Coordinates of C-alpha atoms in Angstrom, one line a residue:
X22 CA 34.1 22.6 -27.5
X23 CA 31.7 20.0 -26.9
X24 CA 31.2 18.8 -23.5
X25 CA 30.4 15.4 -23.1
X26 CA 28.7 13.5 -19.6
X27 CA 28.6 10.5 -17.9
X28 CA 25.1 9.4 -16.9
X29 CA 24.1 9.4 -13.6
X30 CA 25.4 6.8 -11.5
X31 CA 23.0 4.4 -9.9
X32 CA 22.0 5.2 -6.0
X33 CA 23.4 2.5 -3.7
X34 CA 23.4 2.7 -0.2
X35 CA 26.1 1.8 2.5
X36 CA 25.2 -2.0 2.4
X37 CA 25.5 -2.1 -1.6
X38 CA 22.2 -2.2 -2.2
X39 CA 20.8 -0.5 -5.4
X40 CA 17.9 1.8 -4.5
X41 CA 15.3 1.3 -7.3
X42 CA 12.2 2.0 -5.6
X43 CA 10.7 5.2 -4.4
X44 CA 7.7 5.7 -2.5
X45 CA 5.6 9.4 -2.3
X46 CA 3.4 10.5 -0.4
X47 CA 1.6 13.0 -2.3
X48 CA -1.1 14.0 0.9
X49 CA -1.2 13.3 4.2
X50 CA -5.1 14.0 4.3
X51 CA -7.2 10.3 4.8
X52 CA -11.2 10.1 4.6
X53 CA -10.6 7.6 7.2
X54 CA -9.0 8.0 11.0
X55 CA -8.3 4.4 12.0
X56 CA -7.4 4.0 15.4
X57 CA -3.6 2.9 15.3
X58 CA -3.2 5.3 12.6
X59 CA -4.1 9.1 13.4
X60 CA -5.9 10.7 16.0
X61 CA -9.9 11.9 15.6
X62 CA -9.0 15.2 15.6
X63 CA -6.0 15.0 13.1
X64 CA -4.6 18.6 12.2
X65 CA -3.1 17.8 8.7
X66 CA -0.1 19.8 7.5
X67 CA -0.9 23.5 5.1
X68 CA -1.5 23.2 2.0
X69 CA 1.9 25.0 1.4
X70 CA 3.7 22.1 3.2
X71 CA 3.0 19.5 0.9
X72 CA 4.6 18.8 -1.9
X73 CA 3.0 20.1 -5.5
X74 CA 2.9 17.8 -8.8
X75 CA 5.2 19.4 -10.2
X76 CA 8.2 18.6 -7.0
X77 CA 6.6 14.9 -7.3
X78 CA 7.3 15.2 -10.9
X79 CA 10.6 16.9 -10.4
X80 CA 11.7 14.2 -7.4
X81 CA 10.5 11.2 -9.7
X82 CA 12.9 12.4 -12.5
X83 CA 15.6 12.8 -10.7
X84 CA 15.2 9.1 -8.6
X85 CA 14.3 7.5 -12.5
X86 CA 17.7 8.8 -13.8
X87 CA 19.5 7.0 -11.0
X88 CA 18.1 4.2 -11.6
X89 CA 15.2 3.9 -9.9
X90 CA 12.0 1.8 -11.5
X91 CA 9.3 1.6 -9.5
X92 CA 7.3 4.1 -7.6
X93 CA 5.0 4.3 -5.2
X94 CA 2.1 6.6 -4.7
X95 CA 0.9 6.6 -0.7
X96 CA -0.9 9.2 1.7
X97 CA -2.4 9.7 3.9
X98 CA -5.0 8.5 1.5
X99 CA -3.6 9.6 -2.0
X100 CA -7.1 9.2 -3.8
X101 CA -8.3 12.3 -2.3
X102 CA -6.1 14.9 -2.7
X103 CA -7.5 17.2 -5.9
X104 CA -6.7 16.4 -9.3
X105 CA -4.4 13.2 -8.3
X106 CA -5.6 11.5 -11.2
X107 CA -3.6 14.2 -13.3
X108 CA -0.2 13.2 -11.4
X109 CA -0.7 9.2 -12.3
X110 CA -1.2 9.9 -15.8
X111 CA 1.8 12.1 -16.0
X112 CA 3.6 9.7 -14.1
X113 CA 2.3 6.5 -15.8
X114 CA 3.2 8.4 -19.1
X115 CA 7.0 7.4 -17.7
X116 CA 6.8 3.8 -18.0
X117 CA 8.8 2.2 -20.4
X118 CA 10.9 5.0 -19.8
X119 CA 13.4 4.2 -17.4
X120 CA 10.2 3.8 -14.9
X121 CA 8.8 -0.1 -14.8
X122 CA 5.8 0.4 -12.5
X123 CA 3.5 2.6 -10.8
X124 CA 1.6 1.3 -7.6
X125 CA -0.5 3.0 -5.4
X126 CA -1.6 2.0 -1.7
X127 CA -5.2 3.0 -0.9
X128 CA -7.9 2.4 1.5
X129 CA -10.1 2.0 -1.4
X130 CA -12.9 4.3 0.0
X131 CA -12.4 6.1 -3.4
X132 CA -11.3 3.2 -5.7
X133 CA -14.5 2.7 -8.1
X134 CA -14.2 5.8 -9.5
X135 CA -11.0 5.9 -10.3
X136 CA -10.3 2.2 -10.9
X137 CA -10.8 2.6 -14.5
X138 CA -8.4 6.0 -15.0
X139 CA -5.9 3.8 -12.9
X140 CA -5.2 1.0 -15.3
X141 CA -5.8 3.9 -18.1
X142 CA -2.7 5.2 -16.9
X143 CA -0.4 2.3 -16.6
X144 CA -1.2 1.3 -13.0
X145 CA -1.4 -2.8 -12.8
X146 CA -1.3 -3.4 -9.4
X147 CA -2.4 -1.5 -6.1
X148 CA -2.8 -2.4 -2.8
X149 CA -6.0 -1.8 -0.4
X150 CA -5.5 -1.7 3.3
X151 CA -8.4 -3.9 5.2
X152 CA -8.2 -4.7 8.7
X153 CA -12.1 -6.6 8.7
X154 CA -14.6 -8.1 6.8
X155 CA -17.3 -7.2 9.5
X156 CA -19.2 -3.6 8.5
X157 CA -19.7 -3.3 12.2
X158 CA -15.9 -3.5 13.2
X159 CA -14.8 -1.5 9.8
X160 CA -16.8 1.4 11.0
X161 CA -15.3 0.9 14.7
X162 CA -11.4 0.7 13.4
X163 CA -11.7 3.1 10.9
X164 CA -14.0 5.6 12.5
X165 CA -16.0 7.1 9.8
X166 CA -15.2 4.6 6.7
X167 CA -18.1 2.3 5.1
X168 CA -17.2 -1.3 4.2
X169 CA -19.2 -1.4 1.6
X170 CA -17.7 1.3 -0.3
X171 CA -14.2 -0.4 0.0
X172 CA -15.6 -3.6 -1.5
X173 CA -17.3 -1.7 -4.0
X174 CA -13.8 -0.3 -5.3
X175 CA -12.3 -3.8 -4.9
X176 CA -14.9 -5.1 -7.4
X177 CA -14.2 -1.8 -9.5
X178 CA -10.3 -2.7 -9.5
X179 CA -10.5 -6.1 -10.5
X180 CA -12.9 -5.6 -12.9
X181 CA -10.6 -2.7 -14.5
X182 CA -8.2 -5.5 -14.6
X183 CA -5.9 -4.0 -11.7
X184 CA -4.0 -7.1 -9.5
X185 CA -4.3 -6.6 -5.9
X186 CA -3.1 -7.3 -2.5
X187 CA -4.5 -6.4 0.8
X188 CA -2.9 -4.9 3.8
X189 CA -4.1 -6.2 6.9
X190 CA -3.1 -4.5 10.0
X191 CA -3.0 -7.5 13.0
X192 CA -4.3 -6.3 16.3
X193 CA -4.8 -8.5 19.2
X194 CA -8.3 -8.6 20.9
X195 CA -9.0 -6.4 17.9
X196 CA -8.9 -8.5 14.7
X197 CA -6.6 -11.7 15.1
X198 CA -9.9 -13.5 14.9
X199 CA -10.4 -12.9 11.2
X200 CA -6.8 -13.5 10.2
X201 CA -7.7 -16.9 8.6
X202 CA -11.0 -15.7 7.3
X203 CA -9.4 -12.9 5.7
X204 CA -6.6 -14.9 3.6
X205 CA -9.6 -17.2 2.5
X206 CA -11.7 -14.5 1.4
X207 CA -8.5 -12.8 0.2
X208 CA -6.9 -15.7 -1.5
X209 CA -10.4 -16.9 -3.3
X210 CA -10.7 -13.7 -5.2
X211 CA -7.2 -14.2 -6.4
X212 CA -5.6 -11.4 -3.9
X213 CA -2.5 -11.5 -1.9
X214 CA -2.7 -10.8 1.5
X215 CA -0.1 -9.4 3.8
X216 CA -0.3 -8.6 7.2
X217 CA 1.0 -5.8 9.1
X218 CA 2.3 -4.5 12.8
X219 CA 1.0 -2.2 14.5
X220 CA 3.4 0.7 14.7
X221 CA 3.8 3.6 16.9
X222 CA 2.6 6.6 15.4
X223 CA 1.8 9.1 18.1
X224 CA -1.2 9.5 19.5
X225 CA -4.0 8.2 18.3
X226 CA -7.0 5.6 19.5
X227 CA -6.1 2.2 20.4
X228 CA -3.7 1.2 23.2
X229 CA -0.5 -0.5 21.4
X230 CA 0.3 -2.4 24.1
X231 CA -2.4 -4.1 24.5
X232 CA -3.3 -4.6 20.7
X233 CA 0.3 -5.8 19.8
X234 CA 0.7 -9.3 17.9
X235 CA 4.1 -9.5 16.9
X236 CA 4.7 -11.2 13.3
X237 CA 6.8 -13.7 14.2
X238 CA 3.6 -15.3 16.6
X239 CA 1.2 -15.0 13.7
X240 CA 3.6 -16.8 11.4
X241 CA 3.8 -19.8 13.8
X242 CA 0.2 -20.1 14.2
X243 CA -0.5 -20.1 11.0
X244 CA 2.4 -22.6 10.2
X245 CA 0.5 -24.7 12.2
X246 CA -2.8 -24.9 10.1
X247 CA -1.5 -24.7 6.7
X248 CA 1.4 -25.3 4.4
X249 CA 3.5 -22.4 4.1
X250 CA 6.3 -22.3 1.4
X251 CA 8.9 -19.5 1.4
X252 CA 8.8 -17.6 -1.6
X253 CA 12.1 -15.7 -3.2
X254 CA 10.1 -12.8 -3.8
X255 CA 11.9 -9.3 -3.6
X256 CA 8.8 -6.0 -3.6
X257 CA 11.9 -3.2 -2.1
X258 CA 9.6 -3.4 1.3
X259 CA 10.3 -5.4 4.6
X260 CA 7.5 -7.9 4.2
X261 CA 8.5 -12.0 3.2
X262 CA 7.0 -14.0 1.5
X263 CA 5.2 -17.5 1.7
X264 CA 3.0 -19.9 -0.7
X265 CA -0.2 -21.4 1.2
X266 CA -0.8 -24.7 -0.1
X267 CA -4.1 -24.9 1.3
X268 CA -5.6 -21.6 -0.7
X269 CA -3.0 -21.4 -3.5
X270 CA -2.2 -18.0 -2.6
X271 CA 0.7 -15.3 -1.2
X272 CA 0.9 -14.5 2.2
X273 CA 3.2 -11.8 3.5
X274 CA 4.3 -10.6 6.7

């Protein structure tokens, strides 16, 4: 007798949305320890607790037979836990498959070497978190990260042919100086730039109180200098939207 199955059915959640993006974060291990992110002396989960390629592999399967077409790789800092390299190809390896896309968030401390392997594997578009364009105030935020290696693996990615956008974490007395110079710099090397909340994560380095620029107050000065045009543009994350006329580029918050 010959059994026969309905495929799986989509996963949609109580308000009827279809979930078709996943996010994984294969590593909670960073090179960096920025100061709204993780405390100095971070103790990092054992090896044991963290999930091996083959659950990623596993978990991805079963989320791309519901329906699910876009994943996420995250950390931590995903470049440097062993081997990754070998999970994005197996991934990648998916798409056209039921899987669309696979993106990866870095801090790009590791990005020219594997910039390459990236788009080998199928990766088109990543995003590189930078909170400063000054060397000095990258080594303050991020405690023992080097600017210059970060804008070395931006060169490396766009070279490679990789699309990116830049997270940009707003801090008051901080960083909210640089937010303009950042979507320039951002926006005239044909990058998207989206900026970010602090959130509370624990203890870690930097008084959140203090440093805390709300969204909404960056949007409004900014809507004052430039021409900001509300884009229709759905990524599965919380961030909107807008078109600056002034530097022809996207600007999310």
């Amino acid at each position: 007798m010959n059994a026969s199955f309905a495929p799986p059915r989509p996963l949609i959640d109580r308000y009827g949305r279809t979930i078709s993006y996943l996010r994984i974060s294969v590593t909670d291990r960073c090179d960096f320890r920025c100061v709204y992110c993780m405390a100095e002396d971070m103790v990092f989960l054992p090896k044991k607790d963290v999930l091996s390629f083959e659950e990623v592999e596993a978990i991805a399967s079963a989320f791309v037979a519901r329906g699910t077409t876009k994943i996420r790789l995250t950390g931590g800092e995903p470049l440097v836990r062993r081997d990754i390299m070998d999970l994005v190809r197996s991934l990648g390896s998916r798409i056209g498959s039921g899987l669309d896309e696979l993106t990866i968030t870095t801090n790009g401390s590791q990005l020219a070497k594997h910039a390459e392997g990236l788009f080998a594997a199928g990766v088109r578009r990543i995003n590189v978190s930078l909170d400063t364009l000054d060397a000095e105030r990258f080594a303050a935020i991020t405690r023992r990260g080097r600017l210059p290696d970060v804008m070395a693996g931006i060169e490396a990615a766009q070279a490679a042919g990789l699309a990116i956008k830049i997270n940009m974490v707003a801090m008051r007395g901080v960083n909210d100086d640089e937010i303009e110079p950042m979507m320039a710099w951002a926006h005239g090397k044909g990058m998207g730039l989206t900026l970010i909340e602090g959130m509370p994560l624990g203890e870690v380095g930097i008084d959140r109180v203090d440093s805390y620029l709300p969204l909404r107050e960056l949007h409004d000065r900014l809507a004052r200098r430039y021409t900001l045009t509300r884009l229709d543009k759905q990524t599965g994350g919380p961030a909107r939207y807008v078109h600056v006329a002034e530097t022809g580029g996207v600007l999310g918050f």
